[in-house]
Coordinates of C-alpha atoms in Angstrom, one line a residue:
Chain A
M1016 CA 0.0 0.0 0.0
A1017 CA 1.6 3.2 -1.1
S1018 CA 1.5 6.1 1.3
L1019 CA 2.8 9.7 0.8
S1020 CA 3.8 12.1 3.5
R1021 CA 3.4 15.9 3.4
E1022 CA 7.3 16.2 3.5
E1023 CA 7.6 14.0 0.4
V1024 CA 5.2 16.2 -1.5
A1025 CA 7.1 19.3 -0.4
H1026 CA 10.4 17.7 -1.5
V1027 CA 9.1 16.8 -4.9
A1028 CA 7.6 20.2 -5.3
Q1029 CA 11.0 21.7 -4.5
L1030 CA 12.7 19.5 -7.1
A1031 CA 10.2 20.8 -9.7
R1032 CA 10.8 24.4 -8.5
L1033 CA 7.2 24.8 -7.4
N1034 CA 6.5 27.1 -4.5
L1035 CA 3.5 25.5 -2.7
T1036 CA 1.8 27.2 0.2
D1037 CA 0.9 25.2 3.3
E1038 CA -2.7 25.2 2.2
Q1039 CA -1.7 23.8 -1.2
L1040 CA 0.4 21.0 0.5
D1041 CA -2.6 20.1 2.6
T1042 CA -4.8 19.9 -0.6
F1043 CA -2.3 18.1 -2.8
T1044 CA -0.9 15.5 -0.4
P1045 CA -4.2 13.4 -0.1
Q1046 CA -4.9 13.9 -3.8
L1047 CA -1.5 12.5 -4.9
A1048 CA -1.8 9.8 -2.3
A1049 CA -5.0 8.7 -3.8
I1050 CA -3.5 8.5 -7.3
L1051 CA -0.6 6.3 -5.9
A1052 CA -3.1 4.1 -4.0
N1053 CA -4.9 3.6 -7.3
A1054 CA -1.7 2.5 -9.0
A1055 CA -0.9 0.3 -6.0
D1056 CA -3.8 -2.0 -7.1
V1057 CA -1.4 -3.3 -9.7
E1058 CA 1.2 -4.2 -7.1
A1059 CA -1.3 -6.8 -5.8
L1060 CA -0.9 -8.8 -9.0
D1061 CA 1.8 -11.5 -9.5
L1062 CA 3.8 -9.9 -12.4
D1063 CA 7.1 -11.8 -12.0
D1064 CA 6.9 -13.1 -15.5
V1065 CA 6.0 -9.8 -17.1
P1066 CA 8.9 -7.6 -18.3
P1067 CA 8.8 -3.9 -17.4
T1068 CA 7.3 -1.8 -20.2
S1069 CA 9.1 1.4 -21.0
H1070 CA 7.2 2.1 -24.2
P1071 CA 3.8 1.1 -25.5
Y1072 CA 4.9 0.7 -29.1
P1073 CA 6.3 -2.5 -30.6
L1074 CA 9.3 -0.7 -32.0
Q1075 CA 13.0 -1.0 -31.4
N1076 CA 16.2 0.3 -33.1
V1077 CA 14.8 3.4 -34.7
W1078 CA 17.6 5.6 -36.0
R1079 CA 18.9 7.8 -38.8
P1080 CA 22.1 7.9 -40.8
D1081 CA 24.9 10.1 -39.5
V1082 CA 24.5 12.8 -42.1
V1083 CA 24.7 16.6 -41.5
R1084 CA 21.5 18.7 -42.0
Q1085 CA 22.0 22.4 -41.3
S1086 CA 19.0 24.0 -39.8
G1087 CA 19.9 27.7 -40.2
V1088 CA 17.6 28.7 -37.4
R1089 CA 20.1 30.4 -35.2
D1090 CA 19.4 34.1 -36.0
A1091 CA 15.6 33.6 -35.7
V1092 CA 15.9 31.8 -32.4
L1093 CA 18.3 34.4 -31.0
A1094 CA 16.0 37.2 -32.1
A1095 CA 13.2 35.5 -30.0
A1096 CA 15.3 35.2 -26.9
P1097 CA 14.8 37.7 -24.0
A1098 CA 18.5 38.6 -24.0
T1099 CA 21.5 37.8 -26.1
Q1100 CA 25.2 38.8 -26.4
D1101 CA 27.9 37.8 -28.9
G1102 CA 25.7 35.3 -30.6
M1103 CA 24.9 33.6 -27.3
F1104 CA 21.8 33.4 -25.0
R1105 CA 22.3 35.7 -22.0
V1106 CA 21.0 34.2 -18.8
P1107 CA 21.1 35.3 -15.1
S1108 CA 24.1 34.0 -13.3
V1109 CA 23.5 30.6 -11.8
L1110 CA 25.5 29.5 -8.8
G1111 CA 27.8 26.6 -9.4
D1112 CA 28.2 24.2 -12.2
A1113 CA 25.6 21.9 -13.7
P1114 CA 24.1 19.3 -11.2
Chain B
M1084 CA 46.8 -10.7 -22.5
T1085 CA 48.3 -8.8 -19.6
T1086 CA 48.4 -10.8 -16.5
P1087 CA 45.7 -9.5 -14.1
A1088 CA 47.2 -8.3 -10.9
P1089 CA 45.6 -8.7 -7.5
R1090 CA 42.9 -6.1 -6.8
S1091 CA 44.7 -4.6 -3.8
A1092 CA 47.4 -2.2 -5.0
P1093 CA 50.2 -0.9 -2.9
N1094 CA 49.5 2.1 -0.7
S1095 CA 50.1 5.5 -2.4
S1096 CA 53.4 7.0 -1.2
V1097 CA 52.0 10.5 -0.8
L1098 CA 49.8 9.5 2.2
P1099 CA 50.8 9.3 5.8
E1100 CA 51.6 5.8 7.2
G1101 CA 48.5 3.7 7.8
W1102 CA 46.2 5.6 5.3
G1103 CA 44.9 4.4 2.0
M1104 CA 42.9 6.0 -0.8
V1105 CA 40.2 4.6 -3.0
I1106 CA 39.6 6.1 -6.4
G1107 CA 36.9 5.5 -9.1
L1108 CA 36.8 7.5 -12.3
E1109 CA 34.0 8.7 -14.5
V1110 CA 35.1 9.6 -18.0
H1111 CA 32.9 11.4 -20.5
C1112 CA 34.1 11.2 -24.1
E1113 CA 32.5 12.8 -27.1
L1114 CA 31.9 10.3 -30.0
A1115 CA 33.6 10.9 -33.3
T1116 CA 30.4 11.3 -35.3
A1117 CA 29.6 13.8 -38.0
T1118 CA 26.3 14.9 -36.3
K1119 CA 24.7 15.2 -32.9
L1120 CA 23.0 12.3 -31.0
F1121 CA 19.4 13.2 -31.8
C1122 CA 19.6 15.7 -34.7
G1123 CA 21.5 16.4 -37.9
C1124 CA 23.4 19.4 -36.5
P1125 CA 27.2 19.1 -37.0
N1126 CA 29.2 17.7 -34.1
H1127 CA 32.1 20.1 -34.4
F1128 CA 34.2 21.9 -31.9
G1129 CA 35.2 25.5 -32.2
D1130 CA 32.5 26.9 -34.5
Q1131 CA 30.8 30.3 -34.0
P1132 CA 28.4 30.2 -31.0
N1133 CA 25.0 28.5 -31.7
T1134 CA 25.6 28.0 -35.4
N1135 CA 25.3 24.2 -34.9
T1136 CA 21.8 24.3 -33.4
C1137 CA 18.3 23.4 -34.5
P1138 CA 14.8 23.1 -32.8
T1139 CA 15.7 19.6 -31.4
C1140 CA 18.9 20.5 -29.7
L1141 CA 17.5 23.8 -28.5
G1142 CA 14.6 22.0 -26.9
L1143 CA 11.9 23.9 -28.9
P1144 CA 8.3 22.7 -28.6
G1145 CA 7.2 20.2 -31.2
S1146 CA 10.7 18.9 -32.0
L1147 CA 11.5 15.2 -31.6
P1148 CA 14.8 13.3 -31.2
V1149 CA 15.9 10.7 -33.8
L1150 CA 18.9 8.6 -32.7
N1151 CA 22.2 8.7 -34.6
E1152 CA 23.0 5.1 -35.8
H1153 CA 26.8 5.7 -35.9
A1154 CA 26.8 7.0 -32.3
V1155 CA 25.3 3.7 -31.3
E1156 CA 27.9 1.8 -33.3
L1157 CA 30.8 3.7 -31.7
A1158 CA 29.4 3.2 -28.2
M1159 CA 29.0 -0.5 -28.7
R1160 CA 32.5 -0.7 -30.2
L1161 CA 34.0 1.0 -27.1
G1162 CA 31.9 -1.4 -24.9
R1163 CA 33.4 -4.4 -26.6
A1164 CA 36.9 -3.0 -26.4
L1165 CA 36.4 -2.7 -22.7
H1166 CA 35.1 -6.3 -22.5
C1167 CA 31.6 -5.2 -21.6
D1168 CA 28.4 -7.1 -22.3
V1169 CA 26.3 -5.1 -24.8
N1170 CA 22.7 -5.2 -23.6
R1171 CA 19.2 -4.1 -24.6
S1172 CA 19.1 -0.5 -23.4
V1173 CA 16.6 2.3 -22.8
F1174 CA 17.1 6.0 -22.8
S1175 CA 15.9 8.0 -19.8
R1176 CA 15.3 11.6 -18.9
K1177 CA 17.5 13.1 -16.1
N1178 CA 15.6 16.1 -14.9
Y1179 CA 17.3 19.2 -13.6
F1180 CA 17.1 23.0 -13.9
Y1181 CA 20.2 24.6 -15.3
P1182 CA 20.6 26.6 -18.5
D1183 CA 23.2 24.3 -20.0
Q1184 CA 20.2 22.1 -21.0
P1185 CA 17.4 24.0 -22.8
K1186 CA 15.0 21.1 -22.3
D1187 CA 15.4 21.0 -18.5
Y1188 CA 16.4 17.4 -18.8
Q1189 CA 19.3 15.5 -20.2
V1190 CA 18.7 12.3 -22.3
T1191 CA 20.9 9.6 -20.9
Q1192 CA 20.7 5.9 -20.0
Y1193 CA 19.9 5.0 -16.4
D1194 CA 18.9 1.6 -15.3
L1195 CA 19.4 -0.1 -18.7
P1196 CA 22.7 1.1 -20.1
T1197 CA 24.1 -0.2 -23.4
N1198 CA 27.4 -1.5 -21.9
L1199 CA 27.8 -3.3 -18.6
G1200 CA 30.5 -5.0 -16.6
G1201 CA 33.9 -4.9 -18.3
H1202 CA 37.4 -4.2 -17.4
L1203 CA 40.5 -2.4 -18.4
D1204 CA 44.1 -3.7 -17.9
L1205 CA 46.6 -1.1 -16.9
P1206 CA 50.1 -1.3 -18.4
S1207 CA 51.4 -1.9 -14.8
G1208 CA 49.3 -5.1 -14.7
H1209 CA 46.4 -4.0 -12.5
R1210 CA 42.9 -4.8 -13.7
I1211 CA 40.3 -2.1 -13.2
G1212 CA 36.7 -3.0 -13.4
I1213 CA 34.3 -1.1 -15.7
T1214 CA 30.9 -0.8 -14.1
R1215 CA 29.1 0.6 -17.2
A1216 CA 29.6 2.7 -20.3
H1217 CA 26.3 4.4 -21.3
I1218 CA 25.2 6.7 -24.1
E1219 CA 24.0 10.3 -23.3
E1220 CA 23.9 13.7 -24.8
D1221 CA 26.4 16.5 -23.9
T1222 CA 25.2 19.8 -22.5
G1223 CA 25.7 23.3 -23.8
K1224 CA 28.6 25.5 -22.7
L1225 CA 28.2 28.3 -20.2
N1226 CA 30.5 31.3 -20.3
H1227 CA 30.5 33.1 -17.0
V1228 CA 30.8 36.9 -17.5
G1229 CA 32.0 39.4 -14.9
G1230 CA 33.6 38.6 -11.5
G1231 CA 36.8 37.7 -13.2
G1232 CA 35.2 34.6 -14.9
R1233 CA 34.8 32.8 -11.6
I1234 CA 31.6 30.9 -11.3
H1235 CA 30.6 32.2 -7.9
D1236 CA 31.1 35.9 -8.7
A1237 CA 29.7 35.9 -12.3
E1238 CA 27.2 38.6 -13.1
H1239 CA 25.5 36.7 -15.9
S1240 CA 26.2 33.7 -18.1
L1241 CA 26.3 33.4 -21.9
V1242 CA 25.1 30.1 -23.3
D1243 CA 26.4 28.4 -26.5
Y1244 CA 24.4 25.3 -27.5
N1245 CA 26.7 24.0 -30.2
R1246 CA 27.8 21.2 -27.8
S1247 CA 24.2 20.6 -26.6
G1248 CA 23.2 17.1 -27.9
V1249 CA 26.7 16.0 -28.9
P1250 CA 26.9 12.3 -28.4
L1251 CA 28.8 11.1 -25.3
V1252 CA 29.7 7.9 -23.7
E1253 CA 30.2 8.0 -20.0
I1254 CA 32.6 5.2 -18.8
V1255 CA 32.2 4.5 -15.1
S1256 CA 35.0 2.5 -13.4
E1257 CA 34.8 0.4 -10.3
A1258 CA 36.5 2.0 -7.2
D1259 CA 39.5 -0.2 -8.0
M1260 CA 42.3 2.4 -8.0
R1261 CA 44.5 3.0 -5.0
S1262 CA 46.9 5.8 -6.0
S1263 CA 47.0 8.8 -8.3
E1264 CA 49.5 7.0 -10.4
Q1265 CA 47.0 4.2 -11.2
A1266 CA 44.3 6.8 -12.0
K1267 CA 46.7 8.6 -14.4
E1268 CA 47.5 5.2 -16.0
Y1269 CA 43.8 4.4 -16.3
A1270 CA 43.1 7.7 -18.0
T1271 CA 46.1 7.3 -20.4
E1272 CA 45.2 3.7 -21.3
L1273 CA 41.5 4.6 -21.8
R1274 CA 42.5 7.4 -24.1
A1275 CA 44.8 5.0 -26.1
I1276 CA 41.8 2.7 -26.5
L1277 CA 39.5 5.5 -27.6
L1278 CA 42.0 6.6 -30.2
A1279 CA 42.8 3.0 -31.4
T1280 CA 39.1 2.2 -31.9
G1281 CA 38.4 5.6 -33.5
V1282 CA 35.6 6.1 -31.0
S1283 CA 36.7 9.6 -29.9
D1284 CA 39.5 12.1 -30.6
A1285 CA 39.8 12.2 -26.8
K1286 CA 41.3 15.6 -26.5
M1287 CA 41.3 16.5 -22.8
E1288 CA 42.3 20.2 -23.5
E1289 CA 39.3 20.6 -25.9
G1290 CA 37.0 18.8 -23.5
S1291 CA 36.2 15.8 -25.8
M1292 CA 37.5 13.6 -23.0
R1293 CA 36.6 14.8 -19.5
V1294 CA 37.6 12.9 -16.3
D1295 CA 35.9 13.2 -12.9
A1296 CA 37.4 11.5 -9.9
N1297 CA 35.7 10.0 -6.9
V1298 CA 38.1 10.0 -4.0
S1299 CA 37.8 8.7 -0.5
V1300 CA 40.4 7.8 2.2
H1301 CA 40.4 5.3 5.0
H1302 CA 42.7 3.7 7.6
L1303 CA 44.1 0.6 6.0
G1304 CA 42.1 -2.4 7.0
E1305 CA 39.0 -0.3 7.9
P1306 CA 35.9 0.5 5.8
W1307 CA 36.2 3.2 3.1
G1308 CA 35.3 6.8 4.0
T1309 CA 32.9 9.2 2.4
R1310 CA 33.8 10.1 -1.1
C1311 CA 34.0 13.5 -2.9
E1312 CA 33.8 14.0 -6.6
I1313 CA 36.4 16.2 -8.2
K1314 CA 35.5 18.0 -11.5
N1315 CA 37.4 20.3 -13.9
L1316 CA 40.4 18.1 -14.5
N1317 CA 41.8 19.2 -17.9
S1318 CA 44.8 17.0 -18.2
V1319 CA 46.2 13.7 -16.9
R1320 CA 48.6 15.7 -14.8
S1321 CA 45.8 17.7 -13.2
L1322 CA 44.0 14.4 -12.4
G1323 CA 47.0 13.2 -10.4
R1324 CA 47.6 16.4 -8.6
A1325 CA 43.9 16.9 -7.7
I1326 CA 43.6 13.3 -6.4
D1327 CA 46.6 13.6 -4.1
H1328 CA 45.5 17.0 -2.9
E1329 CA 42.0 15.8 -2.2
A1330 CA 43.1 12.7 -0.3
L1331 CA 45.4 14.8 1.9
R1332 CA 42.6 17.3 2.5
Q1333 CA 40.3 14.5 3.7
I1334 CA 42.9 13.1 6.0
D1335 CA 43.5 16.5 7.5
L1336 CA 39.8 16.8 8.2
L1337 CA 39.6 13.4 9.8
N1338 CA 42.7 14.0 11.9
N1339 CA 41.1 17.2 13.2
G1340 CA 38.1 15.3 14.3
E1341 CA 35.9 16.6 11.5
T1342 CA 34.0 14.6 8.9
V1343 CA 34.1 14.4 5.2
R1344 CA 30.9 15.6 3.5
Q1345 CA 29.8 14.0 0.3
E1346 CA 30.0 16.8 -2.2
T1347 CA 31.3 17.8 -5.6
R1348 CA 34.5 19.8 -5.6
H1349 CA 36.1 21.9 -8.3
W1350 CA 39.8 21.6 -9.0
D1351 CA 41.6 25.0 -9.4
E1352 CA 44.7 24.3 -11.4
A1353 CA 46.3 27.7 -10.6
S1354 CA 46.1 27.4 -6.9
G1355 CA 46.5 23.6 -6.8
R1356 CA 43.4 23.2 -4.5
T1357 CA 39.9 21.8 -4.6
G1358 CA 36.9 23.9 -3.5
T1359 CA 33.3 23.1 -2.7
L1360 CA 31.0 23.4 -5.7
R1361 CA 27.8 22.0 -4.3
V1362 CA 26.5 19.3 -2.0
K1363 CA 25.9 16.1 -4.1
E1364 CA 22.3 15.5 -5.1
D1365 CA 20.8 12.0 -4.7
A1366 CA 19.8 10.1 -7.8
D1367 CA 16.2 10.4 -6.7
D1368 CA 16.4 14.1 -7.0
Y1369 CA 16.9 13.8 -10.8
R1370 CA 13.5 12.0 -11.1
Y1371 CA 14.7 9.7 -13.9
F1372 CA 12.0 8.2 -16.1
P1373 CA 12.0 6.4 -19.6
E1374 CA 12.3 8.8 -22.5
P1375 CA 9.0 8.4 -24.3
D1376 CA 10.3 9.8 -27.6
L1377 CA 13.0 7.1 -28.1
V1378 CA 12.4 3.4 -28.4
P1379 CA 14.7 0.7 -26.9
L1380 CA 18.0 -0.3 -28.5
V1381 CA 18.3 -4.0 -29.0
P1382 CA 21.6 -5.2 -30.4
S1383 CA 21.5 -8.5 -32.2
A1384 CA 24.2 -11.2 -31.7
A1385 CA 25.2 -10.6 -35.3
D1386 CA 25.7 -6.9 -34.6
I1387 CA 28.0 -7.7 -31.7
A1388 CA 29.9 -10.4 -33.7
R1389 CA 30.5 -7.9 -36.5
I1390 CA 31.8 -5.2 -34.1
D1391 CA 34.1 -7.8 -32.4
A1392 CA 35.5 -8.9 -35.7
A1393 CA 36.3 -5.3 -36.7
L1394 CA 38.0 -4.3 -33.5
P1395 CA 41.7 -3.3 -34.0
V1396 CA 44.4 -4.9 -31.9
L1397 CA 44.2 -3.0 -28.6
P1398 CA 47.2 -1.6 -26.7
A1399 CA 47.2 -4.4 -24.1
A1400 CA 47.5 -7.1 -26.7
R1401 CA 50.1 -5.0 -28.6
R1402 CA 52.2 -4.8 -25.4
S1403 CA 51.9 -8.4 -24.8
A1404 CA 52.9 -9.3 -28.4
L1405 CA 56.0 -7.0 -28.2
A1406 CA 56.9 -8.4 -24.7
D1407 CA 56.7 -11.9 -26.0
A1408 CA 58.9 -11.1 -29.0
A1409 CA 61.4 -9.3 -26.8
G1410 CA 61.3 -11.9 -24.0
V1411 CA 60.6 -9.2 -21.3
L1412 CA 57.6 -8.4 -19.1
A1413 CA 54.6 -6.5 -20.7
T1414 CA 55.0 -4.0 -17.9
S1415 CA 58.6 -3.1 -18.8
G1416 CA 59.2 0.6 -19.6
G1417 CA 60.4 0.0 -23.2
V1418 CA 57.4 -2.0 -24.1
V1419 CA 54.9 0.4 -22.5
V1420 CA 56.5 3.4 -24.3
A1421 CA 56.8 1.6 -27.6
V1422 CA 53.1 0.9 -27.7
E1423 CA 52.1 4.3 -26.4
R1424 CA 54.1 5.9 -29.2
G1425 CA 53.1 3.5 -31.9
L1426 CA 56.6 2.2 -32.3
D1427 CA 55.8 -1.4 -31.4
H1428 CA 55.6 -2.7 -35.0
L1429 CA 59.0 -1.1 -35.8
A1430 CA 60.5 -2.7 -32.6
Q1431 CA 59.0 -6.1 -33.3
A1432 CA 60.3 -6.1 -36.9
A1433 CA 63.8 -5.1 -35.8
I1434 CA 63.8 -7.9 -33.2
R1435 CA 62.5 -10.4 -35.7
S1436 CA 65.4 -9.5 -38.0
G1437 CA 67.8 -10.7 -35.3
A1438 CA 68.7 -7.4 -33.5
D1439 CA 69.2 -7.6 -29.8
A1440 CA 65.8 -7.0 -28.1
G1441 CA 67.2 -5.1 -25.1
R1442 CA 69.1 -2.6 -27.2
V1443 CA 66.1 -2.2 -29.5
L1444 CA 63.8 -1.3 -26.6
T1445 CA 66.4 1.0 -25.0
H1446 CA 66.6 3.0 -28.3
V1447 CA 62.8 3.1 -28.5
E1448 CA 62.4 4.3 -24.9
H1449 CA 65.2 6.8 -24.8
N1450 CA 66.0 7.9 -28.4
L1451 CA 62.8 7.5 -30.4
A1452 CA 60.0 8.1 -27.9
V1453 CA 60.4 11.9 -27.9
D1454 CA 61.2 12.7 -31.5
G1455 CA 59.5 9.8 -33.3
A1456 CA 60.9 7.5 -35.9
A1457 CA 59.9 9.4 -39.0
A1458 CA 62.1 8.0 -41.8
L1459 CA 63.4 5.0 -39.9
S1460 CA 62.9 1.6 -41.6
P1461 CA 62.7 -1.6 -39.5
E1462 CA 65.6 -3.1 -41.6
G1463 CA 67.8 -0.1 -41.0
F1464 CA 67.0 0.0 -37.3
G1465 CA 67.8 -3.7 -37.0
D1466 CA 71.1 -3.3 -38.8
L1467 CA 72.1 -0.4 -36.6
V1468 CA 71.5 -2.4 -33.4
K1469 CA 73.5 -5.3 -34.9
M1470 CA 76.4 -3.0 -35.6
E1471 CA 76.2 -1.8 -32.0
T1472 CA 76.1 -5.3 -30.6
S1473 CA 79.0 -6.4 -32.6
G1474 CA 81.1 -3.5 -31.4
E1475 CA 81.3 -1.7 -34.7
L1476 CA 79.6 1.3 -33.1
T1477 CA 79.7 2.5 -29.6
A1478 CA 76.5 3.4 -27.8
T1479 CA 77.1 7.1 -28.3
Q1480 CA 77.9 6.7 -31.9
A1481 CA 74.8 4.5 -32.4
K1482 CA 72.6 7.2 -30.9
T1483 CA 74.1 9.8 -33.3
V1484 CA 73.6 7.5 -36.3
L1485 CA 70.1 6.7 -35.3
A1486 CA 69.1 10.4 -35.1
E1487 CA 70.4 10.9 -38.6
M1488 CA 68.5 7.8 -39.8
V1489 CA 65.3 9.1 -38.3
A1490 CA 65.9 12.4 -40.1
T1491 CA 67.1 11.2 -43.5
G1492 CA 66.2 7.6 -43.8
G1493 CA 69.8 6.7 -44.7
A1494 CA 71.4 3.3 -44.0
P1495 CA 73.4 3.0 -40.8
A1496 CA 76.6 1.7 -42.4
A1497 CA 76.7 4.6 -44.9
I1498 CA 76.0 7.2 -42.2
A1499 CA 78.7 5.7 -39.8
Q1500 CA 81.2 5.8 -42.6
A1501 CA 80.4 9.4 -43.6
R1502 CA 80.9 10.5 -40.1
G1503 CA 84.1 8.5 -39.7
F1504 CA 82.7 6.4 -37.0
E1505 CA 84.8 3.3 -36.4
A1506 CA 84.8 1.8 -33.0
L1507 CA 88.3 2.0 -31.4
D1508 CA 90.0 -1.4 -31.3
G1509 CA 91.2 -2.7 -28.0
S1510 CA 94.9 -1.8 -28.4
A1511 CA 94.1 1.9 -29.3
L1512 CA 91.9 2.2 -26.2
E1513 CA 94.7 0.7 -24.1
G1514 CA 97.2 3.2 -25.5
I1515 CA 94.9 6.1 -24.7
I1516 CA 94.4 4.9 -21.1
D1517 CA 98.1 4.3 -20.5
G1518 CA 98.8 7.8 -21.7
L1519 CA 96.1 9.2 -19.3
I1520 CA 97.4 7.3 -16.3
A1521 CA 100.9 8.7 -16.9
A1522 CA 99.6 12.3 -17.3
H1523 CA 97.3 12.2 -14.3
A1524 CA 99.3 10.2 -11.7
E1525 CA 97.6 11.8 -8.7
E1526 CA 94.1 11.1 -9.9
W1527 CA 95.1 7.6 -10.8
E1528 CA 96.3 7.0 -7.3
H1529 CA 93.0 8.1 -5.9
F1530 CA 91.2 6.0 -8.4
R1531 CA 93.0 2.9 -7.2
N1532 CA 93.0 3.5 -3.5
G1533 CA 90.1 5.8 -2.8
D1534 CA 86.6 5.0 -1.5
D1535 CA 83.7 4.1 -3.8
K1536 CA 82.6 7.7 -4.0
A1537 CA 86.0 9.0 -5.0
R1538 CA 86.3 6.2 -7.5
G1539 CA 82.9 6.9 -9.0
K1540 CA 83.9 10.6 -9.6
L1541 CA 87.3 9.7 -11.0
T1542 CA 85.7 7.1 -13.3
G1543 CA 83.8 9.9 -14.9
F1544 CA 86.9 12.0 -15.1
F1545 CA 89.0 9.3 -16.8
V1546 CA 86.2 8.1 -19.2
G1547 CA 85.6 11.7 -20.2
K1548 CA 89.3 12.1 -21.0
V1549 CA 89.2 8.9 -23.0
M1550 CA 86.2 10.2 -25.0
Q1551 CA 88.0 13.4 -25.7
A1552 CA 91.2 11.7 -26.8
S1553 CA 89.2 9.3 -29.0
N1554 CA 86.9 11.9 -30.5
G1555 CA 84.0 10.0 -29.0
Q1556 CA 84.9 6.8 -30.7
A1557 CA 85.7 4.8 -27.6
D1558 CA 83.1 2.7 -25.8
G1559 CA 82.4 4.1 -22.3
K1560 CA 81.7 0.6 -20.9
A1561 CA 84.9 -0.9 -22.4
A1562 CA 86.9 2.1 -21.1
T1563 CA 85.6 1.7 -17.6
A1564 CA 86.2 -2.0 -17.6
L1565 CA 89.8 -1.5 -18.8
L1566 CA 90.5 1.2 -16.1
R1567 CA 89.3 -1.1 -13.4
A1568 CA 91.3 -4.0 -14.8
K1569 CA 94.5 -1.9 -14.8
A1570 CA 93.8 -0.7 -11.2
G1571 CA 93.5 -4.4 -10.2
L1572 CA 89.9 -4.0 -9.1

């Protein structure tokens, strides 16, 4: 039986950069718990012989040849950006390197 | 194959008595494809910012990724070169917010990577386990502006997405290394394999091969400590320095009663120190889930057999072949250097022609390794070594002739003759030495009756005079032997 704590919801919200108020946490925690409980019905089944499904389609090994195709979109995309400099996107300084 | 060594390596000499270090490496290498992993943009370093971008690698709405077949081929090739099993694999999204990824997630492989469970044999004989080698996309490049270019003081950042979506393989080793020397060896050997297989151009200075080190310390015989990950290692030398510095920093902390915090640290080459970058996030925090826009990769047995058949002879096997031909250990310096510099075929051919293997390897290690062997033919090289062995040329003369052979491709006999090189015969050498003894009676007395230190110095003195008197044609070893014989030693 899946259960979900208020702290877990707050943590997941933080990871998604969502600022939830206390009232919103109170609202969403039981809602999310109910969704998980729904999925937990599946856990009751014996699925040892069923491989995990990552995709619904019966497809594999879909690829393209390694051939260059220039898009030529750079100037249009830069023109649509909030701020640019020297052909680059200008963004607020972010502390630290990539996670 | 190289003989696998025991998994426990000797303690690193830089650590205080009783301490050990444990190192695992994560190496990212950019694959040598023409295009990016999921779009047709050029995979090319050094172009004008953002010229190699399209809606897919800029993460624009409505765009979809299509996998590059050649990237898969190269990743599998590397996996087989590292003795991995190639498996059915699935791409996942690794979610995080940072402007180096316009999509707010990186496409990588998580629980089902392409390559699993291999190993890499170091030239020194140690076998390092490979946990996995998975395919993922590279990120864009951030240029921090203002604050002297330092990350923490930057006023804003400029983003270039030319690198965003470039195909990478991340090779994760087991924590099998016990010294910075082994870590350097691993990085060097892995680079040699990447080059030999054509998987990557593996340029550390351009970032097409990037090494992160996980380092922890412990009291020998006790459990391993908390590890820190070090980033920003731009050369093999930085890798070694950073590991030693980090291990000593952790030991200092523990000796002062503090604890090591699991975190990512940034190596600063100029100051020779590591600094905190951020506290490490847990894997859960990335909220991995299968990438719905890309279907599973399922290599067939025939694919794997074809890749195996096309693999070039790898450095470890080349070392072992040369070692067998020379009758020495695969870990010996001459063998390692010969393979590293691509001189092993030359050395083997010379040895096969009957030249003395020890002298061949000595020339490779000390005279050819630095400047290369440009115009040198295996036959000429073999002949030169034979002339040296027979006493027709002294070691010094042989070195001079070899340098000219490398430059001009000439035959050793002709070069030796043109330079007037003829080894001194025994009687001429004796005549020179007798003359020197008469002229330097006091030094000779010290040579005969002095202690080892004095004799060592005076040996240099007399042999130098012999060389002068013979215009460099005397053989130093023969001169030393004759001096000692005359002194009754």
